[in-house]
Amino acid sequence: MASFSSSEWRSVCEKFRRAQNLSEIESRKDPENDPFRSKYNARELLKEIYSDLKNFDTGENDNDDNDQPQREQHSDPAEPEGEGSGSGHAGDSPAGLRAARLGVIEYYLGINHVETEELSAGEEHLMNCIKLLDKCSVSQENVSVFIQARNQLGILWAGRDEIEKAQGFLETAESMYVRYMKEVGQPPMDLTDFFMVEEEALSQQERAKRFEMAYTHTLYYLAQVYKNLEQYERAGRYCHSTLQRQLQFNHFVPMEWAINAATLSQYYITKSCFMEGRHCLAAATVIAGLAGEVPSEAAAQENEAESEKREQLCQKMAEISRCWIKYSLNLLQDAKKLLEDNIGELDTDRQVELKRSRQQEEEEKERGRKSAVLFGSSDTFDSICSLEEKVSCALPLDFDEARGVFLTGQTHVTLAKEYFQMDGHVTDHIEILQDHSALFKALSFFEEDLERRCKMHKRRVDMLEPMCRDLNAQYYLLICRQLQFELAETYYEMMDLKLAIADKQDELDSHTIKKFNHLCTASMKYYQMFLDSVRSPDGKFPEKLEDEVLRPALVAKFRIARLHSRLISASPAAQMENISSSLGCYNFLVEYCQTHPEARQAVETELELSEEMVSLLPLKINRLKANLASSN
């Protein structure tokens, strides 16, 4: 039986240290025309270590004398039958230790091949690692290798879009960790421990940290897997746990962590979990602050590194602000859905009822909150909670509450626009403006004074109209259509509000009539611009509308019909012309749905009203004709 002498073992450990240094440090300096030079040199050293280990036999008959250890394979290598716990070597036996050492080298060879873009060879080495270790029981000596090899195979298969195979490896790694912590719980050996002389051994604290971070990676990769499998609730849970553990073990890049937390907030918001969404955003804002000061413009102009840092920090902070905007907007929109009656107005009885029941619900929710997964270390927890207290997570039930949510959103609109300016970020800038407009629209629902509500819609027009006018429709067709339709609808809402105000007056003065007609005309103009955008280059309207414009185009025709009939004119001839135009639009909608019956479902309500008007308006036109004839 052969074994290593002290000097021989030191030589092996030195080779391993050199391989690690080449792979992790020296490789960063490799030239562009030879990007893997250090990785290849590290690979040669790892192969030498593997050969050294094979040449010094423990004397046990473990059937692993071949360079590529083989054993009977299971039908699904992602789920080894005993998770490495079947009968075999104990992890701390000479044969078990040797198998683990060989497994570690196979692991690093696998990583090396993956990093040099030789994925098949990388997979083969990682599977060899698993086969070697499957002969041993999971123990303090080898559990880290077990888990990290499966993590890497999970990443590899996910990269090939074999998501279920990736899931198998990662879930096995997860269950190994859970079982090991339940049965043993002590910090296990790290992979590097296998090739260190005794005096260089890692501390228990460092071993524990590395092991916990390997498991954090397992959870992180599982979050991605579940997202790809569209198991969004599970993905959100795993993402939350990953972020919490990164804070707990102080192993995170602040801005990267903050962006991930802000992204997670968007999942919670879509589920109307505003307390959790707010917590993620508050944590994102606080942790982003740990990324350091944003370099000044002057410093950025003088130094390329400072310029790049400024660009990255400003962009990420603006992205977090955009997530705050979505939070505020969704909170207002959810409240509107809860409080509106069947014609879209505020249901005051429902409002009183909800205010009465909310206090009790909030107290119960706060008690449940204490058992939720909360972010923060001792250094950041107070800051996160302090920021949360400044922003409500309860659905607003009146104007004052809604205004508080609106102002949070508007503050972040200003911050986001500082980075996403029109010059260089056209699409992002306009999306932020559209969200700002949507914030005003949602707030207007809570405003009881009709004149003030009308002014809110005017603010929307003032911010969107210049964009619609200046944007090149050839390059930004979709955005132009969105702006045209929103402006048309905004003017339409203002027209409805002015009509409601006018109904309370005894007599309409000329100024009110002029204002009312202007709003009708402006709304028609933008609806018509939208319809014109659907035309072919030679100006022809399509015989069959594409699915994405079908409903908006038919609604635009319907609204133009209504607007024509609402124009106020003292001249019977002008009245008749307006009503004839209105009838023409109603006819268009009815005839289109007769020619294309599949379109009826998209505009059921509008079609029903159009069919009614098609039968009534000719009578009205005939009466106007008769009056006009008799007056001549």
XYZ file of C-alpha atoms in Angstrom:
632
model
C 0.000 0.000 0.000
C 1.458 3.381 -1.032
C 0.745 6.697 0.678
C 1.909 10.299 0.496
C 4.884 11.484 2.483
C 4.593 14.898 4.133
C 6.694 16.580 1.426
C 4.799 14.825 -1.381
C 1.477 15.944 0.072
C 2.738 19.524 0.385
C 3.682 19.373 -3.300
C 0.134 18.245 -4.218
C -1.359 21.044 -2.101
C 0.943 23.586 -3.748
C -0.171 22.433 -7.218
C -3.795 22.835 -6.142
C -3.126 26.345 -4.802
C -1.406 27.314 -8.068
C -4.322 25.925 -10.103
C -6.791 27.981 -8.022
C -4.677 31.111 -8.410
C -4.403 30.643 -12.178
C -8.101 30.027 -12.577
C -9.458 32.753 -10.289
C -6.840 35.543 -10.391
C -4.359 35.203 -13.235
C -7.109 34.428 -15.775
C -8.406 37.994 -15.409
C -5.159 39.259 -16.952
C -5.218 36.913 -19.976
C -4.934 38.676 -23.365
C -7.961 38.930 -25.663
C -6.301 36.761 -28.309
C -5.668 33.981 -25.744
C -8.501 34.398 -23.228
C -8.260 30.930 -21.631
C -4.485 30.648 -21.288
C -4.504 30.578 -17.468
C -7.520 28.263 -17.393
C -5.717 25.761 -19.623
C -2.598 25.917 -17.403
C -4.788 25.346 -14.347
C -6.358 22.334 -16.085
C -2.930 20.705 -16.587
C -2.150 21.091 -12.886
C -5.544 19.565 -11.941
C -4.850 16.599 -14.223
C -1.465 16.117 -12.535
C -3.121 16.119 -9.111
C -5.676 13.571 -10.327
C -2.838 11.354 -11.553
C -0.970 11.771 -8.242
C -4.055 10.699 -6.308
C -4.563 7.652 -8.544
C -0.921 6.558 -8.109
C -1.161 6.443 -4.322
C -3.654 3.684 -3.607
C -5.212 3.196 -0.184
C -5.130 -0.575 -0.722
C -8.916 -0.887 -0.529
C -10.774 -2.674 -3.311
C -13.119 0.125 -4.293
C -13.181 -0.572 -8.039
C -12.209 2.956 -8.989
C -8.814 2.316 -10.574
C -9.856 3.609 -13.988
C -9.375 7.244 -14.863
C -13.096 7.516 -15.584
C -14.839 5.758 -12.665
C -17.977 3.930 -13.738
C -20.945 2.508 -11.897
C -24.398 1.372 -12.790
C -26.317 4.453 -13.856
C -29.852 5.317 -12.836
C -32.438 6.160 -15.433
C -32.375 9.798 -14.304
C -28.927 10.982 -13.261
C -30.517 14.117 -11.824
C -31.985 12.026 -9.008
C -29.490 9.419 -7.741
C -31.443 6.758 -5.901
C -30.043 7.212 -2.443
C -28.851 10.808 -2.807
C -25.399 9.439 -2.024
C -26.595 7.778 1.163
C -26.569 4.130 0.113
C -24.235 1.564 1.631
C -20.623 2.436 0.840
C -17.573 4.102 2.283
C -17.932 6.339 5.311
C -16.966 9.867 4.388
C -14.065 9.931 6.841
C -12.629 6.486 5.928
C -9.396 6.344 3.873
C -11.312 5.099 0.810
C -14.089 7.642 1.363
C -11.568 10.464 1.743
C -9.760 9.386 -1.423
C -13.030 9.214 -3.375
C -13.934 12.667 -2.108
C -10.532 14.077 -3.135
C -10.860 12.557 -6.605
C -14.406 13.923 -6.739
C -13.210 17.436 -5.864
C -10.640 17.356 -8.693
C -13.314 16.057 -11.104
C -15.513 18.946 -9.899
C -12.838 21.564 -10.603
C -12.037 19.964 -13.973
C -15.753 20.189 -14.781
C -15.874 23.881 -13.831
C -12.700 24.485 -15.840
C -14.167 22.953 -19.003
C -17.451 24.840 -18.600
C -15.541 28.128 -18.177
C -13.587 27.404 -21.371
C -16.885 26.746 -23.180
C -16.382 22.959 -23.463
C -19.752 22.082 -21.971
C -19.923 18.379 -22.820
C -16.506 17.715 -21.276
C -17.557 19.810 -18.278
C -20.708 17.734 -17.845
C -18.677 14.501 -18.061
C -16.295 15.564 -15.281
C -19.150 16.765 -13.048
C -20.967 13.454 -13.548
C -17.726 11.606 -12.715
C -17.634 13.602 -9.486
C -21.172 12.514 -8.635
C -20.441 8.854 -9.502
C -17.390 8.821 -7.232
C -19.271 10.333 -4.316
C -22.346 8.167 -4.750
C -20.199 5.314 -3.366
C -19.968 7.211 -0.067
C -22.512 8.227 2.505
C -23.183 11.955 2.813
C -21.022 13.256 5.627
C -19.303 16.275 7.104
C -16.318 15.518 4.847
C -18.107 15.504 1.484
C -21.556 17.135 1.685
C -20.253 20.405 0.182
C -18.931 18.565 -2.878
C -22.241 16.688 -3.229
C -24.233 19.942 -3.260
C -21.924 22.090 -5.386
C -21.557 19.433 -8.122
C -25.345 19.253 -8.413
C -25.599 23.048 -8.421
C -23.241 23.188 -11.386
C -25.074 20.453 -13.286
C -28.310 22.318 -12.616
C -26.853 25.488 -14.164
C -25.472 23.529 -17.109
C -28.772 21.852 -17.969
C -30.726 25.089 -17.465
C -28.368 26.708 -19.980
C -29.413 24.016 -22.472
C -33.109 24.756 -21.751
C -33.473 21.298 -20.181
C -35.263 22.853 -17.231
C -36.682 19.684 -15.693
C -33.240 18.009 -15.651
C -31.845 21.130 -13.971
C -34.709 20.981 -11.470
C -33.829 17.379 -10.549
C -30.188 18.142 -9.737
C -31.025 21.304 -7.790
C -33.863 19.807 -5.756
C -31.536 16.906 -4.839
C -28.944 19.460 -3.658
C -31.627 21.232 -1.624
C -32.821 18.049 0.090
C -29.190 17.069 0.886
C -28.626 20.382 2.650
C -31.859 20.120 4.638
C -31.117 16.547 5.726
C -27.478 17.284 6.596
C -28.408 20.295 8.753
C -31.059 18.219 10.536
C -28.835 15.183 11.153
C -25.375 16.764 11.598
C -25.565 20.543 11.565
C -21.821 21.134 12.007
C -19.898 23.227 9.406
C -18.632 20.718 6.830
C -15.293 20.615 5.047
C -14.948 23.056 2.170
C -13.771 21.816 -1.225
C -10.420 23.578 -0.768
C -9.908 21.853 2.625
C -9.086 18.597 0.826
C -5.839 20.097 -0.482
C -4.581 22.150 2.431
C -1.872 21.276 4.914
C -3.136 21.224 8.470
C -1.831 24.648 9.510
C -3.696 26.325 6.595
C -7.097 24.815 7.370
C -10.107 27.122 7.228
C -11.804 28.230 10.435
C -15.170 26.728 11.375
C -16.745 30.127 10.811
C -15.359 30.384 7.268
C -16.421 26.813 6.465
C -19.952 27.541 7.670
C -20.124 30.723 5.575
C -18.976 28.961 2.392
C -21.386 26.062 2.916
C -24.324 28.385 3.525
C -23.500 30.388 0.408
C -23.380 27.182 -1.677
C -26.916 26.469 -0.451
C -27.936 30.071 -1.184
C -26.799 29.455 -4.773
C -28.988 26.315 -4.836
C -32.023 28.410 -3.848
C -31.130 31.140 -6.345
C -30.885 28.669 -9.244
C -34.114 26.961 -8.154
C -35.849 30.355 -8.226
C -34.818 30.710 -11.891
C -35.932 27.132 -12.657
C -39.373 27.640 -11.096
C -39.753 30.926 -12.977
C -39.004 29.123 -16.259
C -41.531 26.441 -15.314
C -44.056 29.282 -14.696
C -44.350 28.310 -11.026
C -44.259 31.988 -10.119
C -45.349 31.761 -6.493
C -42.665 29.195 -5.755
C -40.090 31.221 -7.703
C -40.951 34.330 -5.682
C -40.582 32.433 -2.414
C -37.158 31.077 -3.373
C -35.991 34.460 -4.644
C -37.040 36.067 -1.346
C -35.150 33.424 0.657
C -32.060 33.903 -1.528
C -32.020 37.650 -0.955
C -32.569 37.251 2.796
C -29.696 34.758 3.088
C -27.361 37.005 1.104
C -27.973 39.759 3.645
C -27.728 37.361 6.580
C -24.297 36.076 5.511
C -23.132 39.463 4.207
C -22.446 38.030 0.766
C -23.897 40.406 -1.811
C -23.092 43.213 -4.241
C -25.279 46.106 -3.022
C -26.645 47.413 -6.323
C -27.128 43.943 -7.796
C -28.990 42.886 -4.625
C -31.117 46.041 -4.729
C -32.163 45.485 -8.347
C -33.114 41.866 -7.580
C -35.204 42.983 -4.590
C -36.904 45.712 -6.657
C -37.644 43.157 -9.389
C -39.163 40.804 -6.797
C -41.381 43.675 -5.630
C -43.030 43.698 -9.064
C -44.078 40.060 -8.611
C -45.684 40.874 -5.249
C -47.420 43.934 -6.696
C -49.059 41.906 -9.481
C -50.427 39.636 -6.733
C -51.714 42.714 -4.821
C -49.309 41.863 -1.971
C -48.452 45.509 -1.362
C -46.979 45.046 2.111
C -44.392 42.605 0.727
C -43.845 44.747 -2.384
C -43.212 47.834 -0.258
C -40.799 45.893 1.953
C -38.776 44.769 -1.078
C -38.624 48.306 -2.443
C -37.678 49.854 0.897
C -34.914 47.257 1.254
C -33.774 47.879 -2.344
C -33.534 51.619 -1.712
C -31.599 51.196 1.550
C -29.176 48.547 0.221
C -28.589 50.558 -2.984
C -27.331 53.304 -0.690
C -24.483 50.982 0.357
C -23.092 51.059 -3.198
C -21.350 54.331 -2.405
C -21.607 57.941 -3.501
C -22.547 58.698 -7.092
C -19.517 60.420 -8.662
C -20.096 64.025 -9.662
C -20.404 64.997 -13.313
C -17.065 66.789 -13.097
C -15.314 63.682 -11.740
C -17.012 61.526 -14.374
C -15.733 63.781 -17.158
C -12.145 63.527 -15.895
C -11.991 59.792 -15.176
C -13.354 56.947 -17.316
C -13.803 54.594 -14.326
C -15.708 57.290 -12.418
C -17.817 57.945 -15.510
C -18.754 54.268 -15.794
C -19.559 54.071 -12.073
C -21.755 57.172 -12.276
C -23.598 55.779 -15.305
C -24.276 52.421 -13.620
C -25.361 53.834 -10.253
C -27.627 56.463 -11.822
C -29.253 53.868 -14.084
C -29.870 51.361 -11.280
C -31.296 54.019 -8.943
C -33.605 55.154 -11.760
C -34.732 51.556 -12.310
C -35.578 51.220 -8.612
C -37.565 54.465 -8.856
C -39.509 53.014 -11.782
C -40.471 50.073 -9.575
C -41.715 52.536 -6.919
C -43.820 54.235 -9.621
C -45.430 50.876 -10.517
C -46.044 50.219 -6.813
C -47.901 53.525 -6.376
C -49.833 53.117 -9.612
C -50.978 49.565 -8.876
C -52.012 50.513 -5.334
C -54.211 53.332 -6.682
C -55.646 51.211 -9.494
C -56.499 48.315 -7.167
C -58.260 50.739 -4.821
C -60.247 52.167 -7.746
C -61.407 48.670 -8.785
C -62.517 48.018 -5.218
C -64.454 51.261 -4.821
C -66.066 51.874 -8.229
C -69.715 51.227 -8.978
C -71.105 49.769 -12.214
C -70.600 53.043 -14.121
C -67.046 53.612 -12.881
C -67.830 56.215 -10.206
C -66.984 56.177 -6.494
C -69.393 53.981 -4.494
C -69.680 56.002 -1.257
C -71.567 53.279 0.659
C -68.817 50.799 -0.154
C -66.241 53.402 0.881
C -67.801 53.794 4.364
C -68.109 50.031 4.784
C -64.452 49.439 3.860
C -63.191 52.172 6.177
C -65.079 50.560 9.043
C -63.652 47.088 8.437
C -60.112 48.111 7.530
C -58.774 48.895 10.998
C -59.452 45.376 12.259
C -57.959 43.805 9.100
C -54.796 45.919 9.337
C -54.231 44.849 12.939
C -54.537 41.183 11.943
C -52.235 41.670 8.931
C -49.618 43.350 11.147
C -49.637 40.329 13.480
C -49.167 38.007 10.500
C -46.361 40.226 9.259
C -44.138 39.302 12.190
C -43.912 35.726 10.942
C -43.127 36.791 7.351
C -39.636 36.681 5.853
C -38.226 40.146 6.452
C -35.091 41.545 4.894
C -32.299 43.169 6.789
C -29.284 42.633 8.958
C -28.889 44.456 12.267
C -27.205 47.282 10.308
C -29.998 47.843 7.803
C -33.244 46.629 9.407
C -34.087 49.918 11.183
C -33.415 51.927 8.020
C -35.689 49.660 5.975
C -38.518 49.870 8.519
C -38.126 53.647 8.771
C -38.514 54.034 5.010
C -41.524 51.702 4.963
C -43.326 53.839 7.529
C -43.277 56.787 5.118
C -45.244 54.910 2.429
C -48.662 53.322 2.890
C -49.306 49.749 1.792
C -53.067 49.914 2.498
C -55.472 50.527 -0.380
C -56.421 54.238 -0.221
C -60.108 54.806 0.480
C -60.414 58.588 0.025
C -58.719 61.452 -1.758
C -56.254 62.344 1.015
C -54.996 58.766 1.257
C -54.833 58.452 -2.530
C -52.912 61.732 -2.779
C -50.235 60.386 -0.397
C -49.713 57.356 -2.657
C -49.767 59.586 -5.750
C -47.063 61.885 -4.326
C -44.776 58.903 -3.650
C -45.157 57.849 -7.269
C -44.673 61.401 -8.564
C -41.457 61.840 -6.535
C -40.028 58.754 -8.206
C -41.207 59.935 -11.646
C -38.959 62.979 -11.163
C -36.028 60.811 -10.015
C -36.439 58.303 -12.878
C -36.623 61.070 -15.517
C -33.277 62.490 -14.350
C -31.567 59.460 -15.847
C -34.075 58.324 -18.502
C -34.118 61.573 -20.468
C -35.696 61.996 -23.883
C -32.259 62.404 -25.427
C -30.926 58.846 -25.520
C -33.758 57.012 -23.734
C -36.848 57.774 -25.827
C -38.855 54.632 -25.066
C -38.085 54.616 -21.338
C -38.771 58.341 -20.986
C -42.165 58.045 -22.649
C -43.112 54.975 -20.591
C -42.363 56.986 -17.436
C -44.545 59.842 -18.726
C -47.338 57.360 -19.478
C -47.091 56.048 -15.908
C -47.193 59.651 -14.621
C -50.320 60.231 -16.683
C -51.827 57.006 -15.314
C -51.100 58.222 -11.746
C -53.102 61.406 -12.417
C -55.907 59.352 -13.967
C -56.078 57.022 -10.944
C -55.996 59.957 -8.492
C -58.790 61.765 -10.369
C -61.163 58.911 -9.494
C -61.017 59.985 -5.826
C -61.564 63.692 -6.554
C -65.195 64.735 -6.001
C -64.835 68.268 -7.418
C -65.429 67.893 -11.172
C -63.491 71.051 -12.109
C -60.405 69.867 -10.200
C -60.763 66.430 -11.773
C -60.825 68.061 -15.187
C -57.600 69.937 -14.350
C -55.890 66.624 -13.520
C -56.746 65.322 -16.980
C -55.430 68.593 -18.450
C -52.077 67.838 -16.750
C -52.083 64.497 -18.586
C -52.696 66.224 -21.911
C -49.914 68.759 -21.227
C -47.319 66.036 -20.627
C -48.344 63.674 -23.463
C -49.281 66.040 -26.300
C -45.738 67.363 -26.983
C -44.434 63.775 -27.121
C -47.144 62.759 -29.582
C -46.439 65.799 -31.745
C -42.642 65.431 -31.859
C -42.238 61.658 -32.097
C -41.466 60.118 -35.488
C -44.265 57.626 -36.191
C -42.108 55.797 -38.732
C -39.717 54.652 -35.982
C -42.046 54.647 -32.972
C -45.375 53.537 -34.471
C -46.580 51.531 -31.452
C -45.760 54.301 -28.975
C -47.398 56.908 -31.212
C -50.565 54.818 -31.361
C -50.582 54.460 -27.566
C -50.187 58.211 -27.098
C -52.831 59.041 -29.721
C -55.370 56.714 -28.129
C -54.635 57.916 -24.588
C -54.917 61.568 -25.602
C -58.197 60.842 -27.388
C -59.556 59.116 -24.272
C -58.315 61.894 -21.979
C -60.051 64.594 -24.028
C -63.143 62.357 -24.090
C -63.138 62.136 -20.273
C -62.723 65.923 -20.027
C -65.665 66.342 -22.419
C -67.815 64.074 -20.220
C -66.814 66.062 -17.121
C -67.623 69.393 -18.805
C -70.989 67.969 -19.838
C -71.695 66.934 -16.212
C -70.726 70.447 -15.036
C -72.895 72.053 -17.750
C -75.916 69.967 -16.688
C -75.879 71.808 -13.360
C -76.098 75.207 -15.068
C -79.384 76.820 -16.065
C -78.049 78.037 -19.384
C -74.843 77.408 -21.329
C -72.786 80.510 -22.101
C -70.773 80.852 -25.304
C -67.460 80.262 -23.512
C -68.667 76.892 -22.099
C -69.996 75.830 -25.515
C -66.726 76.776 -27.174
C -64.718 74.842 -24.559
C -66.999 71.819 -24.851
C -66.749 71.751 -28.667
C -62.955 72.128 -28.472
C -62.726 69.033 -26.247
C -64.962 67.050 -28.635
C -62.913 68.118 -31.655
C -59.561 67.379 -29.950
C -60.729 63.902 -28.935
C -61.939 63.184 -32.483
C -58.627 64.436 -33.897
C -56.566 61.942 -31.875
C -58.967 59.045 -32.498
C -58.703 59.831 -36.211
C -54.896 59.993 -36.014
C -54.971 56.523 -34.454
C -57.221 55.231 -37.253
C -55.019 56.847 -39.909
C -51.991 55.027 -38.453
C -53.684 51.745 -39.403
C -53.918 52.726 -43.065
C -51.566 51.286 -45.704
C -48.817 53.535 -47.161
C -51.179 54.474 -50.028
C -53.805 55.655 -47.502
C -56.197 52.724 -47.792
C -58.020 51.502 -44.677
C -57.583 47.709 -44.261
C -60.499 45.453 -45.146
C -59.623 43.283 -42.153
C -58.066 44.735 -38.994
C -55.144 42.994 -37.272
C -55.963 41.477 -33.873
C -53.842 43.956 -31.901
C -55.716 46.987 -33.334
C -59.161 45.429 -33.797
C -60.844 46.588 -30.594
C -59.112 49.996 -30.306
C -59.893 50.820 -33.952
C -63.584 49.907 -33.639
C -63.846 51.719 -30.291
C -62.254 54.781 -31.931
C -64.956 54.707 -34.661
C -67.669 54.330 -32.016
C -66.319 57.247 -29.945
C -65.983 59.505 -33.005
C -69.639 58.709 -33.780
C -70.699 59.797 -30.287
C -68.507 62.912 -30.356
C -69.990 64.087 -33.691
C -73.482 63.839 -32.241
C -72.459 65.778 -29.102
C -71.052 68.821 -30.872
C -73.200 71.851 -29.998
C -74.271 74.059 -32.904
C -77.014 76.656 -33.333
C -77.123 75.979 -37.092
C -79.556 73.201 -38.176
C -77.400 72.582 -41.271
C -74.303 72.043 -39.062
C -76.340 69.814 -36.727
C -77.481 67.700 -39.652
C -73.924 67.403 -40.956
C -72.659 66.307 -37.514
C -75.382 63.685 -37.111
C -74.770 62.396 -40.646
C -71.065 61.981 -39.793
C -72.073 60.213 -36.602
C -74.355 57.834 -38.525
C -71.546 57.070 -40.984
C -69.248 55.929 -38.127
C -71.967 53.821 -36.496
C -72.676 52.242 -39.873
C -68.994 51.422 -40.330
C -68.899 49.486 -37.035
C -72.131 47.582 -37.760
C -71.115 46.681 -41.320
C -67.602 45.620 -40.254
C -69.056 43.195 -37.705
C -71.498 41.839 -40.281
C -68.610 41.190 -42.701
C -66.346 39.838 -39.917
C -68.621 38.115 -37.340
C -65.593 37.099 -35.254
C -65.141 40.801 -34.357
C -68.519 41.014 -32.580
C -67.113 39.551 -29.363
C -64.472 42.313 -29.105
C -67.047 45.157 -29.132
C -70.330 43.661 -27.898
C -71.544 46.746 -25.981
C -70.441 49.238 -28.631
C -72.026 47.139 -31.374
C -75.369 46.927 -29.574
C -75.509 50.707 -29.144
C -74.359 51.270 -32.741
C -77.143 49.042 -34.106
C -79.634 51.038 -32.065
C -78.279 54.380 -33.354
C -78.258 53.152 -36.959
C -82.034 52.725 -36.695
C -82.703 55.982 -34.766
C -80.433 58.580 -36.395
C -82.011 58.493 -39.890
C -85.308 59.584 -38.260
C -83.526 62.466 -36.529
C -81.838 63.498 -39.807
C -85.208 63.470 -41.601
C -86.745 65.717 -38.907
C -83.844 68.161 -39.234
C -84.257 68.127 -43.036
C -87.959 68.881 -42.679
C -87.297 71.746 -40.235
C -84.622 73.105 -42.532
C -86.960 72.962 -45.560
C -89.843 74.647 -43.717
C -87.628 77.486 -42.512
C -86.433 78.313 -46.031
